[in-house]
PDB file of C-alpha atoms and ligand atoms in Angstrom:
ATOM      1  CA  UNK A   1     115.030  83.382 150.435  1.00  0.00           C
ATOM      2  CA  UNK A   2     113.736  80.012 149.818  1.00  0.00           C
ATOM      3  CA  UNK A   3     109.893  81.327 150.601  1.00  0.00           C
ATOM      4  CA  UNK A   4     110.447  83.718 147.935  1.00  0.00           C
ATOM      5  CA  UNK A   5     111.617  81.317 145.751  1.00  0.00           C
ATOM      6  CA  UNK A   6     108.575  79.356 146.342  1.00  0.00           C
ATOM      7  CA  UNK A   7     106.431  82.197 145.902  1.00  0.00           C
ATOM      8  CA  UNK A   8     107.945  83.034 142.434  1.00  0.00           C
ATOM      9  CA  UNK A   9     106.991  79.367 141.457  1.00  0.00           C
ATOM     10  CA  UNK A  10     103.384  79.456 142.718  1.00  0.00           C
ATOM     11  CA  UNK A  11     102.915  82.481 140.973  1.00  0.00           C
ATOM     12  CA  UNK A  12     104.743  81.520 138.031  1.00  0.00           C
ATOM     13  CA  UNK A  13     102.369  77.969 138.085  1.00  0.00           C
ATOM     14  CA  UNK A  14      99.191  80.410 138.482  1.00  0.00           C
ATOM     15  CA  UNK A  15     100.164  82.464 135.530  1.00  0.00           C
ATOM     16  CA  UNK A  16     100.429  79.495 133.504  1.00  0.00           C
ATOM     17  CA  UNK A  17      97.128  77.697 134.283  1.00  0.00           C
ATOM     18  CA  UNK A  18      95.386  81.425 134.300  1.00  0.00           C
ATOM     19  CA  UNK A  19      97.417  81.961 130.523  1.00  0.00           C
ATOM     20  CA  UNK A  20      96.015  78.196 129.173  1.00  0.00           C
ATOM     21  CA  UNK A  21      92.225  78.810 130.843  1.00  0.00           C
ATOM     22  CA  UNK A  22      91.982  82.132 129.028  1.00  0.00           C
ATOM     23  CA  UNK A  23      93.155  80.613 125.785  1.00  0.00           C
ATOM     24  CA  UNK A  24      90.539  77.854 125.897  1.00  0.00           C
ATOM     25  CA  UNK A  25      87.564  80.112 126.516  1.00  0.00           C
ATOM     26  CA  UNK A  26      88.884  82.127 123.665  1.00  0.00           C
ATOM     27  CA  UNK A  27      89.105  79.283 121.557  1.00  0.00           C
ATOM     28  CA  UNK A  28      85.435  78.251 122.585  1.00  0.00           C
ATOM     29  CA  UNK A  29      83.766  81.597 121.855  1.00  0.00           C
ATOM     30  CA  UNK A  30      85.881  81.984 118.730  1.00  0.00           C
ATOM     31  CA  UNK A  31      84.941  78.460 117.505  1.00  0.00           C
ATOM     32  CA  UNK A  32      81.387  79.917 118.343  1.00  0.00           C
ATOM     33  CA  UNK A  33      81.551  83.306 116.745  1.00  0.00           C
ATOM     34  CA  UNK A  34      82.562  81.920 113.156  1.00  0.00           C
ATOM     35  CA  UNK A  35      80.050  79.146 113.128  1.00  0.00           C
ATOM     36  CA  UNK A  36      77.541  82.023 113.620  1.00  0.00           C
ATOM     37  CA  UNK A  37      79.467  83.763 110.889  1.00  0.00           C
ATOM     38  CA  UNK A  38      81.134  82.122 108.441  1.00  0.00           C
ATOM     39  CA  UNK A  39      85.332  83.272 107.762  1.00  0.00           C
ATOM     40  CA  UNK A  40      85.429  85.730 105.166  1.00  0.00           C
ATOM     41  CA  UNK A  41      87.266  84.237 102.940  1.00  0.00           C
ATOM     42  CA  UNK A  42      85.282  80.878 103.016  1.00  0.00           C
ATOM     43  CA  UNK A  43      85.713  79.882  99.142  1.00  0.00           C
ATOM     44  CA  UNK A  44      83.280  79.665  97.089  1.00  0.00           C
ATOM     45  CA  UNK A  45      82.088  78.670  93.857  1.00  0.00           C
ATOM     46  CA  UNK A  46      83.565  80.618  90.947  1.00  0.00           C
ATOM     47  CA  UNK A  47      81.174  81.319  87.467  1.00  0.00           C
ATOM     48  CA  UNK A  48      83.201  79.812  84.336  1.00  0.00           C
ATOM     49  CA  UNK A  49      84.834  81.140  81.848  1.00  0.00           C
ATOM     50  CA  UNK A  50      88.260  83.640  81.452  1.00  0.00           C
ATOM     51  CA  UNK A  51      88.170  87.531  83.288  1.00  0.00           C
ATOM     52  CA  UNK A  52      91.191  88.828  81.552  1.00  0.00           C
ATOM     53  CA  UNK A  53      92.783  92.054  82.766  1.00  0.00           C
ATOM     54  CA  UNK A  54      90.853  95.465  81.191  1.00  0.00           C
ATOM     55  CA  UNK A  55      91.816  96.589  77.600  1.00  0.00           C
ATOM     56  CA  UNK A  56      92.700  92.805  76.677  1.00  0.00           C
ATOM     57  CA  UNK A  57      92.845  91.448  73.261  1.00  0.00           C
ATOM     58  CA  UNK A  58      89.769  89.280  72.000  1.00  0.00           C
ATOM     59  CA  UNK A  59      90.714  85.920  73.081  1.00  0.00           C
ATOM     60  CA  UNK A  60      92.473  83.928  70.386  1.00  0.00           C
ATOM     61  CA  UNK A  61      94.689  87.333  69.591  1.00  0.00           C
ATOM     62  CA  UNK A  62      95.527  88.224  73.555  1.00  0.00           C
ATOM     63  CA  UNK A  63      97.316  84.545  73.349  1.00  0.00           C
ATOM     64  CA  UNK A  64      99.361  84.934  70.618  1.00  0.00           C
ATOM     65  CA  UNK A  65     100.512  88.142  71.716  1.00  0.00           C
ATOM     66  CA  UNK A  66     100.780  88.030  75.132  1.00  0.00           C
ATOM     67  CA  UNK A  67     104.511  86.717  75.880  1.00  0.00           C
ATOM     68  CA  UNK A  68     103.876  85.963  79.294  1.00  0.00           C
ATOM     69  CA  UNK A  69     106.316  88.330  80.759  1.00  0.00           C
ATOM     70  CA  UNK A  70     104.563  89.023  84.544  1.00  0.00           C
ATOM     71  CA  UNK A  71     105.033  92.850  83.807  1.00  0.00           C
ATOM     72  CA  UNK A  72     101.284  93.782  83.818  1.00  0.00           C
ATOM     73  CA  UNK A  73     101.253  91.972  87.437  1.00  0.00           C
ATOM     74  CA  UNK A  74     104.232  93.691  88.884  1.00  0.00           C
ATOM     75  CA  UNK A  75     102.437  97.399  87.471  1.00  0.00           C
ATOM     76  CA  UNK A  76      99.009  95.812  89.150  1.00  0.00           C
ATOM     77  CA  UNK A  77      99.012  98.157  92.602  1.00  0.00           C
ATOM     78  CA  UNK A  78      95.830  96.321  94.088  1.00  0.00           C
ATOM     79  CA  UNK A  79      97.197  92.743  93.543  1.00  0.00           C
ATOM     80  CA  UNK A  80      94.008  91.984  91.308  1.00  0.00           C
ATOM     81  CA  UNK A  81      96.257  90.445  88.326  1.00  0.00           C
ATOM     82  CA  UNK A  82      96.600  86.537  89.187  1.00  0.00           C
ATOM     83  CA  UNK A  83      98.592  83.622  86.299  1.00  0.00           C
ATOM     84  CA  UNK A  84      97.595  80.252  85.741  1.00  0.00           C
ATOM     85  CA  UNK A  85      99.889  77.595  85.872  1.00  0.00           C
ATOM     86  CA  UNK A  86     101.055  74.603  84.090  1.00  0.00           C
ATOM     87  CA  UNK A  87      97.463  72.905  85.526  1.00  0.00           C
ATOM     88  CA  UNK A  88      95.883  75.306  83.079  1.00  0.00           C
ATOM     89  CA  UNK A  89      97.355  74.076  79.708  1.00  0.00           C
ATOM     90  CA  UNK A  90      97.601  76.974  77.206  1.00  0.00           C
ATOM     91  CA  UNK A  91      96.947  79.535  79.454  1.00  0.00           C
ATOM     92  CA  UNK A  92      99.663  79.067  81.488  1.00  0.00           C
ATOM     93  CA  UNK A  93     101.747  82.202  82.376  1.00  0.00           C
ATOM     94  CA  UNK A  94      98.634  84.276  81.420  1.00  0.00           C
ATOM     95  CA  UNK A  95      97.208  86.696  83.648  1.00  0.00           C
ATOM     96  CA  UNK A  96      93.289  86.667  84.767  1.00  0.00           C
ATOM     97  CA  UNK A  97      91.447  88.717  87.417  1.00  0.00           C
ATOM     98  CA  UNK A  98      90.084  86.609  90.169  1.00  0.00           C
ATOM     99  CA  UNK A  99      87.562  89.060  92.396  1.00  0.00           C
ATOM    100  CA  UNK A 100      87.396  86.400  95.514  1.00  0.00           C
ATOM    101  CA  UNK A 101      90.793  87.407  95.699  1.00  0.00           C
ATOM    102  CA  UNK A 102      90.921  91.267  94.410  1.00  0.00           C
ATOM    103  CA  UNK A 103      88.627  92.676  92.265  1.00  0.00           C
ATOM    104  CA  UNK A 104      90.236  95.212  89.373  1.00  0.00           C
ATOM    105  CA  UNK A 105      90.310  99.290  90.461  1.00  0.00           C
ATOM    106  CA  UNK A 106      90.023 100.091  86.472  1.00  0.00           C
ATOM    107  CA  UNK A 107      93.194 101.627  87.726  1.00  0.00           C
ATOM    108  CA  UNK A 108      94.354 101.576  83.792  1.00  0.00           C
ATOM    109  CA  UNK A 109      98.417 100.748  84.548  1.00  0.00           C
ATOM    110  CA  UNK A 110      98.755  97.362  83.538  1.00  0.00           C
ATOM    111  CA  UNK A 111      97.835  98.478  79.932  1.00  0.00           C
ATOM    112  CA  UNK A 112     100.988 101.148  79.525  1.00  0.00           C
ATOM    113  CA  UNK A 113     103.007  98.518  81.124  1.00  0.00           C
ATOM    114  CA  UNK A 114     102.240  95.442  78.427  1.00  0.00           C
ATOM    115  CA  UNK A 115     104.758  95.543  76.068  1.00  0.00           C
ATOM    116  CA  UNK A 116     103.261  93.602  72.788  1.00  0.00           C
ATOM    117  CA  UNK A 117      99.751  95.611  72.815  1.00  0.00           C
ATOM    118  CA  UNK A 118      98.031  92.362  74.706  1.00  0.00           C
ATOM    119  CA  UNK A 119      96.359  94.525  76.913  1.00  0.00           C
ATOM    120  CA  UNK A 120      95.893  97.874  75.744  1.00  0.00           C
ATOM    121  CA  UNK A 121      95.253 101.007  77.439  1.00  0.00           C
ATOM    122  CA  UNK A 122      91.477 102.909  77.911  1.00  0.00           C
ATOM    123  CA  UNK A 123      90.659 106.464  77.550  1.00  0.00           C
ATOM    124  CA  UNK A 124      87.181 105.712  79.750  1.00  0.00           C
ATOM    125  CA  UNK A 125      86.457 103.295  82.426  1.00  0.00           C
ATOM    126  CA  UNK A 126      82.888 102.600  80.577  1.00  0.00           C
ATOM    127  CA  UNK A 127      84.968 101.543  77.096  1.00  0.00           C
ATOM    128  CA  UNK A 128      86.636  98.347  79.383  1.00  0.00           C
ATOM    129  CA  UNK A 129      84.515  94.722  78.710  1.00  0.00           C
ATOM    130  CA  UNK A 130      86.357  92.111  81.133  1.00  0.00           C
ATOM    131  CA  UNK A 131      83.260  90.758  81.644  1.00  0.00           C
ATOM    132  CA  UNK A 132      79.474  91.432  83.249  1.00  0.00           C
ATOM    133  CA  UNK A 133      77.484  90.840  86.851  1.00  0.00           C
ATOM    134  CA  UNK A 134      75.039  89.173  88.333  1.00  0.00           C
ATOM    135  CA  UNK A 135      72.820  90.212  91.381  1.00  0.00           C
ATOM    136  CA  UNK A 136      71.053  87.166  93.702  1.00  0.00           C
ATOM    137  CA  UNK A 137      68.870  89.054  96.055  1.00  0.00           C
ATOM    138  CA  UNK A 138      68.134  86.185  98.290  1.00  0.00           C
ATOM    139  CA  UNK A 139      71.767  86.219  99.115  1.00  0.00           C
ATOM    140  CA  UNK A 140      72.400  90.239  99.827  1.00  0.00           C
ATOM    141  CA  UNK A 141      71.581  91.489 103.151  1.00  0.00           C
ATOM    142  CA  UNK A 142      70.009  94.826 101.728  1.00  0.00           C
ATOM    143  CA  UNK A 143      66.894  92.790  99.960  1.00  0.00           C
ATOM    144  CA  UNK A 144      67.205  90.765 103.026  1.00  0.00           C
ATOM    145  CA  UNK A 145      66.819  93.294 105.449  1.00  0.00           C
ATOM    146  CA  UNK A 146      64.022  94.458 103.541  1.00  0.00           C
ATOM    147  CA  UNK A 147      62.439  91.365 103.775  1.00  0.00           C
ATOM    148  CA  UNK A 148      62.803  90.855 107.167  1.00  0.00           C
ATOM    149  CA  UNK A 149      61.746  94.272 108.253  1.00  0.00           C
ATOM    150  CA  UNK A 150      58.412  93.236 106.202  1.00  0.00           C
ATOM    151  CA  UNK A 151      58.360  90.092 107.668  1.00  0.00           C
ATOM    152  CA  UNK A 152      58.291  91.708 111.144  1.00  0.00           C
ATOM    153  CA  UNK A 153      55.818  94.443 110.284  1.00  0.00           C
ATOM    154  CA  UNK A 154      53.593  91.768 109.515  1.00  0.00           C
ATOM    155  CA  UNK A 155      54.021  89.845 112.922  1.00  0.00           C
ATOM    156  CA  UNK A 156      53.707  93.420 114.701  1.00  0.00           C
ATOM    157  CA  UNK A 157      50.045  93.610 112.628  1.00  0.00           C
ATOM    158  CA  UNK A 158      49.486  90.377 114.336  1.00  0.00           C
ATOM    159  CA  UNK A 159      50.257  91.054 117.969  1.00  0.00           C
ATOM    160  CA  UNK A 160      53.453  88.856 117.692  1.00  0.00           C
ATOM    161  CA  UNK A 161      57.224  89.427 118.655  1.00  0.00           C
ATOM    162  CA  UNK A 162      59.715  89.343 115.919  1.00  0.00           C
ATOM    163  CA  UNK A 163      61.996  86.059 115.601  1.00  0.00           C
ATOM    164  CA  UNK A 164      65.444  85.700 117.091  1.00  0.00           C
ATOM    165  CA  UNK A 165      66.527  84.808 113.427  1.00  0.00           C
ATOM    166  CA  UNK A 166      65.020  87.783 112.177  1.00  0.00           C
ATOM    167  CA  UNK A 167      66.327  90.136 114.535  1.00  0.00           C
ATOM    168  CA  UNK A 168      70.134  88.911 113.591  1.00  0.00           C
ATOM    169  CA  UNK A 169      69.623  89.001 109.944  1.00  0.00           C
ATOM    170  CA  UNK A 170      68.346  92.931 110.937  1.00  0.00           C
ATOM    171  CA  UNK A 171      71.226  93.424 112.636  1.00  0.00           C
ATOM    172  CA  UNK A 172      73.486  92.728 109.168  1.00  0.00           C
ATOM    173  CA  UNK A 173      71.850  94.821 106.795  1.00  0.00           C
ATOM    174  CA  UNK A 174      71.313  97.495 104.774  1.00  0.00           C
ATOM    175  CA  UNK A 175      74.562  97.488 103.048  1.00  0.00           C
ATOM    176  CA  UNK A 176      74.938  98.860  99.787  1.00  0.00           C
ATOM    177  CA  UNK A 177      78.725  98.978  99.811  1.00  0.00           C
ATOM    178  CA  UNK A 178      79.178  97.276  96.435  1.00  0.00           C
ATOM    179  CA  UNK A 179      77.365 100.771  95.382  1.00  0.00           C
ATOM    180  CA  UNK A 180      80.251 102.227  97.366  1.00  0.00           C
ATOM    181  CA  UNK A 181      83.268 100.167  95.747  1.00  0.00           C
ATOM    182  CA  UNK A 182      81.604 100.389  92.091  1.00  0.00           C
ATOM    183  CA  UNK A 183      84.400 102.448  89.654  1.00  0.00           C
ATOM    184  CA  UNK A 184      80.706 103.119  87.837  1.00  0.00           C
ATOM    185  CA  UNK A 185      78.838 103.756  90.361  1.00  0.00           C
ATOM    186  CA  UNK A 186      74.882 105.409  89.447  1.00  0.00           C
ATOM    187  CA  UNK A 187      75.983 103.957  86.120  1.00  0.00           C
ATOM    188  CA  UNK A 188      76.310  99.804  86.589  1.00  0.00           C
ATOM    189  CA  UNK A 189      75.108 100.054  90.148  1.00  0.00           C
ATOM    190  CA  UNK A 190      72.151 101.733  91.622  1.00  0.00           C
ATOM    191  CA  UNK A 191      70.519 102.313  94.576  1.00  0.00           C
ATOM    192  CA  UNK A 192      67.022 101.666  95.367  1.00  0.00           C
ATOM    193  CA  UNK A 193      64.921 104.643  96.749  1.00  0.00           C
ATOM    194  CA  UNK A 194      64.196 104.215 100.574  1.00  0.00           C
ATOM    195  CA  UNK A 195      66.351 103.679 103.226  1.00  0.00           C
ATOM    196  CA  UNK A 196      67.259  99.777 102.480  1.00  0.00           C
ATOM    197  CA  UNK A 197      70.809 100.414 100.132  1.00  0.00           C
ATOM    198  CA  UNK A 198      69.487  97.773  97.919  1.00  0.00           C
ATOM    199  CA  UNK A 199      71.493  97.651  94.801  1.00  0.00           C
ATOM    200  CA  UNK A 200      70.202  97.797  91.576  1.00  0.00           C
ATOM    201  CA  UNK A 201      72.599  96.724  88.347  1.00  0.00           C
ATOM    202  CA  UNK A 202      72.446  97.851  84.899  1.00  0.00           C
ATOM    203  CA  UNK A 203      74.651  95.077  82.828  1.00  0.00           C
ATOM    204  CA  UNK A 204      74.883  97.153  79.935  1.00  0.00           C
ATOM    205  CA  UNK A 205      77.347  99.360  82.241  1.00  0.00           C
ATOM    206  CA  UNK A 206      79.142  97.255  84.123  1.00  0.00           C
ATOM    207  CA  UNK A 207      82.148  96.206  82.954  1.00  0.00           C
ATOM    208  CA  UNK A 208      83.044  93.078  84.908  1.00  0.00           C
ATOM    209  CA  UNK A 209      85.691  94.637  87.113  1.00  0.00           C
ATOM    210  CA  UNK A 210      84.640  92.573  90.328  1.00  0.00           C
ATOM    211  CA  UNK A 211      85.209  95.109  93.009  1.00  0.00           C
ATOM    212  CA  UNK A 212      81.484  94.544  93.726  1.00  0.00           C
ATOM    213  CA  UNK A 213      82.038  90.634  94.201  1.00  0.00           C
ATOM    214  CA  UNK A 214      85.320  91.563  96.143  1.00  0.00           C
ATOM    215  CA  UNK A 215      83.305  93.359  98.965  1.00  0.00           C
ATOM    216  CA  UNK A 216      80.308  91.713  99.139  1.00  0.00           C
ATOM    217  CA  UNK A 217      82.335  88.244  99.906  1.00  0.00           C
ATOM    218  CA  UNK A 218      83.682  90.460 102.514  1.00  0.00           C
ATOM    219  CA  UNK A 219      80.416  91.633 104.148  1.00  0.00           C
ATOM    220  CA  UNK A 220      78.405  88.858 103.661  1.00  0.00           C
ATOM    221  CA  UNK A 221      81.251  86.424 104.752  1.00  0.00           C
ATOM    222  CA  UNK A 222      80.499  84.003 102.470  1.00  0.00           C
ATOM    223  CA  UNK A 223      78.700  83.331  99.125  1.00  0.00           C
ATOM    224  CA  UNK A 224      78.488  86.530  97.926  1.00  0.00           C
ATOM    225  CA  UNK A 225      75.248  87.790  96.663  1.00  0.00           C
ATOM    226  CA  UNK A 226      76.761  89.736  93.086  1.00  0.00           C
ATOM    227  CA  UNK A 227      79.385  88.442  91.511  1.00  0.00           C
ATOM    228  CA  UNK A 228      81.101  88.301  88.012  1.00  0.00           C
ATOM    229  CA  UNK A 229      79.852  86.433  84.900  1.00  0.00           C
ATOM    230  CA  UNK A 230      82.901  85.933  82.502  1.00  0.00           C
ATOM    231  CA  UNK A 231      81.880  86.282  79.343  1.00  0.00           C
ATOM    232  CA  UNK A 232      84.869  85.261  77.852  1.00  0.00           C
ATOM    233  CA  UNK A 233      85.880  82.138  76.730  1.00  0.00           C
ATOM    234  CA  UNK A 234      88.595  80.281  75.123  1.00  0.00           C
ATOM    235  CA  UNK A 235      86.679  80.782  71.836  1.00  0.00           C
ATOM    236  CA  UNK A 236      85.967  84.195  72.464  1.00  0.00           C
ATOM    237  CA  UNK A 237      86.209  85.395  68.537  1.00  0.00           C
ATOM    238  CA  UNK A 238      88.414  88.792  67.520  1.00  0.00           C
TER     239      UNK A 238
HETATM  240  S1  SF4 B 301     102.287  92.542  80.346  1.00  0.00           S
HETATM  241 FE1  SF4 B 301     101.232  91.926  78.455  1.00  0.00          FE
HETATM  242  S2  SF4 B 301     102.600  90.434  77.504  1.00  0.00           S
HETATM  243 FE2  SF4 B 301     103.266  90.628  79.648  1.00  0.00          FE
HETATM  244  S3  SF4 B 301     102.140  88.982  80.754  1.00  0.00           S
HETATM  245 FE3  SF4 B 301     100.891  90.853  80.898  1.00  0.00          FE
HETATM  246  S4  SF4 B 301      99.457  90.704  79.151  1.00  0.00           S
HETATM  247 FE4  SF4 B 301     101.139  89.260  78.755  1.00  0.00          FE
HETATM  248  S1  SF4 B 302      77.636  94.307  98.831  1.00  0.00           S
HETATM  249 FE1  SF4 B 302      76.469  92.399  98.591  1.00  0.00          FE
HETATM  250  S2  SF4 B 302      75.176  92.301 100.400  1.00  0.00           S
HETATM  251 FE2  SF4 B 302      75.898  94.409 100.233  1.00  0.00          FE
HETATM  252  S3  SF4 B 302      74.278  95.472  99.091  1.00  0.00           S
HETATM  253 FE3  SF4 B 302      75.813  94.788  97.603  1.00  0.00          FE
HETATM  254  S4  SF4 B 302      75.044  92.803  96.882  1.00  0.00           S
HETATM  255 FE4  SF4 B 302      73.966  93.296  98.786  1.00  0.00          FE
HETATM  256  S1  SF4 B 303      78.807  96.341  88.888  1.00  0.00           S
HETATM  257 FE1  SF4 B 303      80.554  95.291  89.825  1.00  0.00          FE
HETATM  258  S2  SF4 B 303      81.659  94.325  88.123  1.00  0.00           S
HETATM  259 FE2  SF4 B 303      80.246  95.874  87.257  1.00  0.00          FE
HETATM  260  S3  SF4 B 303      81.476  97.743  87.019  1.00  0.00           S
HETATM  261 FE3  SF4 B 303      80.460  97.859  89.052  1.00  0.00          FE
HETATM  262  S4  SF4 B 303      81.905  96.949  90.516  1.00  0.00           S
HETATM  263 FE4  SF4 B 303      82.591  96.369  88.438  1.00  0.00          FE
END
């Protein structure tokens, strides 16, 4: 009886040590897969200005109508509508969009649900202006994989092997899945010809929703390469 006993110990001990040694290694190779790749939701810097919810009021109106009642939030399915706080002066207990957290579906539900008119409902996705995009192709792995696979052509030419670098940067792109996650899609986002996915925008389309800044943080696990330019301000005239 006691030599069982003492077995259940030893193998109780063994489990233990075997329990902490796999957790360590884990930690190590996880410590080394995110310094290779960056966490997804690394923060980053946001553009300035205000991305109101779609259909809002011109600035100076939305304020004095909006009575800060939360409702257009709670009829918000994707979680995209955010509210400042009391750090935010005036605004506080208004509701922005903030696409490094959700961008906006263009679902159109948080209009019906406002009940002063602050944010108003749209008949078309193209009629919403929240805000517009920008695209920074040294930053988006389709344009980079492009590069690279040039890059590599060119050391082929020369009787070279391609870089370690290189290869890994291959291995990441083409994307194209803000084209994907677009509500306009082949109208504010295009793709390039060839077999790269490189996006293409069209500002005069896109209506600032940020779905496109939403996934590419995601993808590129960082900085992402398009992202929203708020073109509203406090000032913004009716
Ligand atoms: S539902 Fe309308 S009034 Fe209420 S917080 Fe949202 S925008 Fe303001
Ligand atoms: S999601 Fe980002 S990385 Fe991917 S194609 Fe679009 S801009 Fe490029
Ligand atoms: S380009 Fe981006 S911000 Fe513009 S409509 Fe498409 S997903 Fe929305």
């Amino acid at each position: 009886m006691a030599s069982t006993r003492r077995e259940v110990i030893r193998s109780l001990i063994g489990s233990t040590i075997l329990a902490s040694v796999i957790g360590l290694v884990h930690l190590l190779l996880r410590g080394r897969v995110l310094d290779k790749y960056p966490a997804v939701r690394r923060p980053y810097k946001k553009t300035p200005g205000l991305l109101r919810p779609p259909g809002a009021l011109s600035e100076p109106d939305f304020l004095a109508a909006c009575i800060r009642c939360y409702r257009c939030q709670d009829a918000c399915e994707p979680g995209a509508i955010q509210f400042y706080t009391e750090s935010n002066g005036k605004l506080f207990h208004t509701p922005y969009v903030d696409p490094s957290q959700a961008g906006c579906t263009l679902c159109n539900k948080c209009g019906p649900a406002c009940p002063t008119d602050a944010l108003l409902a749209f008949d078309d996705k193209a009629d919403v202006d929240m805000g517009s995009v920008e695209l920074r192709e040294d930053l988006c792995l389709s344009y980079k994989a492009k590069d690279v696979r040039g890059k590599q052509e060119l050391l082929m030419q020369l009787g070279k092997e391609p870089t370690e670098v290189d290869a890994v940067d291959e291995r990441r792109g083409p994307c194209g899945e803000c084209y994907m996650f677009c509500p306009l899609r082949n109208r504010a986002i295009k793709l390039e010809p060839g077999a790269f996915l490189a996006p293409i925008v069209f500002t005069d389309h896109c209506v600032g929703c940020g779905m496109c800044e939403e996934i590419c943080r995601t993808v590129v696990r960082g900085e992402p390469a398009i992202r929203v330019v708020r073109t509203r301000t406090m000032e913004t005239a009716a």
